[in-house]
Amino acid sequence: MSDTVQAAHERLAAAHRAFRADPSIQFDLPPVLPPRAPPAWAQAIARLLKKIAEPIGQALHWIGSFMPQASFARVLLWTLLALGVAAILWLVVRQIRWPKRREADVEEAPPEWRPDEAGARSLLEAADRLAAEGRYGEATHLLLQSSVGDIALRRPDLLRPSLTSRDIAGSAALPLGARLAFGQIARLVERNLFAGKPLAEKDWRTAREAYAGFALAGTWR
């Protein structure tokens, strides 16, 4: 029995020696290398973030000292504080981005509508001939009729039979320049036709300047 046990021990020892001698099996772990230090730029960033975070943490701790001890109340107050900070950041970002949007809107806005310049010159020549004969009311009325025709061509949806010249002049759908010019001419024509007051040369000049300033962009003033 003892011989059998002895033989078993010898076989086990031989198997162990063969196992240890197998070069494909690694029994020793490689030495542990110390961690490499981060580069100088990473250390500088870490120090900067630490300097920034420390006062923020102190401020938050100071704010938290004034808050109630109840957990739900602290959560509510912290939520309100976060919303306030987010609102401030949103306002700052809006101020930075919106001027660019306004500039883009101005650049992309279509040019203000004006009547055809050649037609406007021909109209003024005809009106000038009437005014040269002292027919200032007719000359001013001609400007008004032409203005209504220009509006009918550009914005036919704005004109209805029930509208008066004053209604057209007050329409917000017209460009500002058109409203101002049309309004001045319409008031003079109403005074001449409905109040029965003849127009003088200065009235004609007012109507002509209003129409020319709008239609010819300053070339016939």
C-alpha positions as a Python dict, from the first residue, in 0.01 Angstrom:
ca = {
    (1, 'M'): (0, 0, 0),
    (2, 'S'): (281, 233, 93),
    (3, 'D'): (455, 155, -236),
    (4, 'T'): (141, 254, -425),
    (5, 'V'): (112, 584, -237),
    (6, 'Q'): (480, 654, -292),
    (7, 'A'): (443, 590, -664),
    (8, 'A'): (141, 821, -682),
    (9, 'H'): (338, 1100, -511),
    (10, 'E'): (622, 1055, -758),
    (11, 'R'): (385, 1070, -1055),
    (12, 'L'): (224, 1386, -913),
    (13, 'A'): (564, 1545, -859),
    (14, 'A'): (671, 1457, -1214),
    (15, 'A'): (349, 1603, -1356),
    (16, 'H'): (400, 1922, -1155),
    (17, 'R'): (757, 1957, -1279),
    (18, 'A'): (641, 1907, -1638),
    (19, 'F'): (362, 2162, -1588),
    (20, 'R'): (604, 2417, -1449),
    (21, 'A'): (849, 2351, -1731),
    (22, 'D'): (588, 2425, -2001),
    (23, 'P'): (702, 2757, -2160),
    (24, 'S'): (352, 2833, -2292),
    (25, 'I'): (223, 2887, -1939),
    (26, 'Q'): (313, 3208, -1751),
    (27, 'F'): (350, 3171, -1375),
    (28, 'D'): (520, 3502, -1287),
    (29, 'L'): (335, 3835, -1324),
    (30, 'P'): (519, 4124, -1495),
    (31, 'P'): (636, 4401, -1265),
    (32, 'V'): (378, 4673, -1202),
    (33, 'L'): (492, 5001, -1356),
    (34, 'P'): (408, 5322, -1169),
    (35, 'P'): (143, 5537, -1345),
    (36, 'R'): (278, 5796, -1583),
    (37, 'A'): (236, 6155, -1478),
    (38, 'P'): (-10, 6351, -1698),
    (39, 'P'): (142, 6604, -1936),
    (40, 'A'): (205, 6956, -1815),
    (41, 'W'): (-86, 7103, -2013),
    (42, 'A'): (-332, 6856, -1854),
    (43, 'Q'): (-202, 6943, -1508),
    (44, 'A'): (-243, 7314, -1585),
    (45, 'I'): (-605, 7260, -1695),
    (46, 'A'): (-675, 7055, -1383),
    (47, 'R'): (-536, 7330, -1160),
    (48, 'L'): (-743, 7592, -1345),
    (49, 'L'): (-1063, 7388, -1310),
    (50, 'K'): (-989, 7340, -942),
    (51, 'K'): (-947, 7714, -892),
    (52, 'I'): (-1277, 7775, -1071),
    (53, 'A'): (-1465, 7499, -891),
    (54, 'E'): (-1350, 7592, -540),
    (55, 'P'): (-1524, 7933, -520),
    (56, 'I'): (-1832, 7789, -690),
    (57, 'G'): (-1846, 7509, -436),
    (58, 'Q'): (-1799, 7756, -152),
    (59, 'A'): (-2078, 7975, -291),
    (60, 'L'): (-2312, 7679, -323),
    (61, 'H'): (-2228, 7570, 30),
    (62, 'W'): (-2296, 7923, 155),
    (63, 'I'): (-2630, 7935, -28),
    (64, 'G'): (-2720, 7592, 106),
    (65, 'S'): (-2662, 7710, 462),
    (66, 'F'): (-2963, 7943, 429),
    (67, 'M'): (-3195, 7672, 299),
    (68, 'P'): (-3439, 7480, 518),
    (69, 'Q'): (-3346, 7135, 638),
    (70, 'A'): (-3648, 6965, 479),
    (71, 'S'): (-3529, 6771, 175),
    (72, 'F'): (-3825, 6860, -48),
    (73, 'A'): (-3779, 7230, 24),
    (74, 'R'): (-3409, 7214, -58),
    (75, 'V'): (-3483, 7035, -385),
    (76, 'L'): (-3742, 7299, -475),
    (77, 'L'): (-3510, 7589, -397),
    (78, 'W'): (-3219, 7435, -584),
    (79, 'T'): (-3448, 7380, -883),
    (80, 'L'): (-3559, 7743, -879),
    (81, 'L'): (-3198, 7855, -851),
    (82, 'A'): (-3100, 7639, -1149),
    (83, 'L'): (-3388, 7781, -1353),
    (84, 'G'): (-3277, 8133, -1268),
    (85, 'V'): (-2922, 8063, -1380),
    (86, 'A'): (-3052, 7901, -1700),
    (87, 'A'): (-3268, 8208, -1771),
    (88, 'I'): (-2969, 8439, -1727),
    (89, 'L'): (-2759, 8227, -1961),
    (90, 'W'): (-3041, 8224, -2216),
    (91, 'L'): (-3063, 8604, -2208),
    (92, 'V'): (-2688, 8634, -2257),
    (93, 'V'): (-2691, 8393, -2551),
    (94, 'R'): (-2989, 8571, -2704),
    (95, 'Q'): (-2810, 8905, -2687),
    (96, 'I'): (-2510, 8752, -2860),
    (97, 'R'): (-2701, 8570, -3133),
    (98, 'W'): (-2999, 8796, -3208),
    (99, 'P'): (-2802, 9095, -3345),
    (100, 'K'): (-2672, 8860, -3614),
    (101, 'R'): (-3028, 8742, -3681),
    (102, 'R'): (-3150, 9102, -3709),
    (103, 'E'): (-2869, 9183, -3952),
    (104, 'A'): (-2956, 8875, -4157),
    (105, 'D'): (-3325, 8971, -4159),
    (106, 'V'): (-3238, 9318, -4283),
    (107, 'E'): (-3016, 9176, -4555),
    (108, 'E'): (-3279, 8923, -4665),
    (109, 'A'): (-3576, 9162, -4651),
    (110, 'P'): (-3716, 9239, -4995),
    (111, 'P'): (-3666, 9595, -5117),
    (112, 'E'): (-3953, 9832, -5045),
    (113, 'W'): (-4195, 9846, -5334),
    (114, 'R'): (-4183, 10149, -5560),
    (115, 'P'): (-4377, 10227, -5877),
    (116, 'D'): (-4206, 10189, -6212),
    (117, 'E'): (-3960, 10478, -6238),
    (118, 'A'): (-4013, 10539, -6609),
    (119, 'G'): (-4389, 10550, -6561),
    (120, 'A'): (-4351, 10782, -6264),
    (121, 'R'): (-4140, 11025, -6469),
    (122, 'S'): (-4398, 11029, -6749),
    (123, 'L'): (-4675, 11090, -6498),
    (124, 'L'): (-4490, 11381, -6338),
    (125, 'E'): (-4428, 11537, -6679),
    (126, 'A'): (-4801, 11524, -6754),
    (127, 'A'): (-4887, 11661, -6410),
    (128, 'D'): (-4628, 11938, -6448),
    (129, 'R'): (-4796, 12049, -6770),
    (130, 'L'): (-5130, 12079, -6591),
    (131, 'A'): (-4968, 12267, -6304),
    (132, 'A'): (-4796, 12504, -6548),
    (133, 'E'): (-5146, 12605, -6665),
    (134, 'G'): (-5249, 12671, -6304),
    (135, 'R'): (-5462, 12356, -6285),
    (136, 'Y'): (-5311, 12242, -5955),
    (137, 'G'): (-5615, 12047, -5842),
    (138, 'E'): (-5621, 11841, -6163),
    (139, 'A'): (-5245, 11781, -6144),
    (140, 'T'): (-5271, 11659, -5785),
    (141, 'H'): (-5572, 11444, -5868),
    (142, 'L'): (-5370, 11285, -6150),
    (143, 'L'): (-5100, 11187, -5898),
    (144, 'L'): (-5363, 11031, -5674),
    (145, 'Q'): (-5521, 10834, -5959),
    (146, 'S'): (-5181, 10705, -6067),
    (147, 'S'): (-5097, 10605, -5710),
    (148, 'V'): (-5421, 10407, -5683),
    (149, 'G'): (-5336, 10238, -6012),
    (150, 'D'): (-4988, 10148, -5885),
    (151, 'I'): (-5138, 9996, -5570),
    (152, 'A'): (-5396, 9805, -5775),
    (153, 'L'): (-5118, 9649, -5982),
    (154, 'R'): (-4895, 9559, -5687),
    (155, 'R'): (-5152, 9475, -5419),
    (156, 'P'): (-5494, 9423, -5581),
    (157, 'D'): (-5618, 9250, -5266),
    (158, 'L'): (-5604, 9581, -5077),
    (159, 'L'): (-5850, 9770, -5294),
    (160, 'R'): (-6227, 9740, -5264),
    (161, 'P'): (-6496, 9968, -5407),
    (162, 'S'): (-6606, 10069, -5056),
    (163, 'L'): (-6262, 10198, -4955),
    (164, 'T'): (-6189, 10568, -4955),
    (165, 'S'): (-5853, 10726, -5023),
    (166, 'R'): (-5814, 10778, -4649),
    (167, 'D'): (-5877, 10407, -4587),
    (168, 'I'): (-5611, 10312, -4840),
    (169, 'A'): (-5362, 10557, -4689),
    (170, 'G'): (-5413, 10400, -4345),
    (171, 'S'): (-5362, 10041, -4459),
    (172, 'A'): (-5081, 9876, -4266),
    (173, 'A'): (-5027, 9639, -4558),
    (174, 'L'): (-4869, 9919, -4762),
    (175, 'P'): (-4501, 10009, -4718),
    (176, 'L'): (-4443, 10310, -4496),
    (177, 'G'): (-4320, 10523, -4785),
    (178, 'A'): (-4631, 10446, -4986),
    (179, 'R'): (-4863, 10529, -4694),
    (180, 'L'): (-4697, 10865, -4626),
    (181, 'A'): (-4689, 10972, -4992),
    (182, 'F'): (-5040, 10851, -5068),
    (183, 'G'): (-5177, 11007, -4749),
    (184, 'Q'): (-5041, 11353, -4829),
    (185, 'I'): (-5177, 11346, -5182),
    (186, 'A'): (-5516, 11207, -5073),
    (187, 'R'): (-5567, 11481, -4812),
    (188, 'L'): (-5506, 11754, -5070),
    (189, 'V'): (-5743, 11595, -5323),
    (190, 'E'): (-6016, 11552, -5058),
    (191, 'R'): (-5983, 11917, -4961),
    (192, 'N'): (-6013, 12020, -5324),
    (193, 'L'): (-6299, 11789, -5429),
    (194, 'F'): (-6511, 11760, -5116),
    (195, 'A'): (-6441, 12086, -4934),
    (196, 'G'): (-6443, 12284, -5257),
    (197, 'K'): (-6115, 12460, -5178),
    (198, 'P'): (-5892, 12522, -5478),
    (199, 'L'): (-5532, 12411, -5447),
    (200, 'A'): (-5251, 12662, -5466),
    (201, 'E'): (-4908, 12615, -5615),
    (202, 'K'): (-4759, 12529, -5275),
    (203, 'D'): (-5019, 12250, -5237),
    (204, 'W'): (-4918, 12111, -5573),
    (205, 'R'): (-4552, 12126, -5473),
    (206, 'T'): (-4630, 11933, -5156),
    (207, 'A'): (-4812, 11660, -5350),
    (208, 'R'): (-4545, 11645, -5619),
    (209, 'E'): (-4261, 11619, -5369),
    (210, 'A'): (-4442, 11344, -5178),
    (211, 'Y'): (-4497, 11136, -5491),
    (212, 'A'): (-4153, 11203, -5643),
    (213, 'G'): (-3975, 11129, -5318),
    (214, 'F'): (-4145, 10790, -5300),
    (215, 'A'): (-4151, 10695, -5667),
    (216, 'L'): (-3811, 10824, -5779),
    (217, 'A'): (-3600, 10767, -5467),
    (218, 'G'): (-3486, 11127, -5440),
    (219, 'T'): (-3407, 11200, -5806),
    (220, 'W'): (-3704, 11436, -5865),
    (221, 'R'): (-3728, 11640, -5549),
}
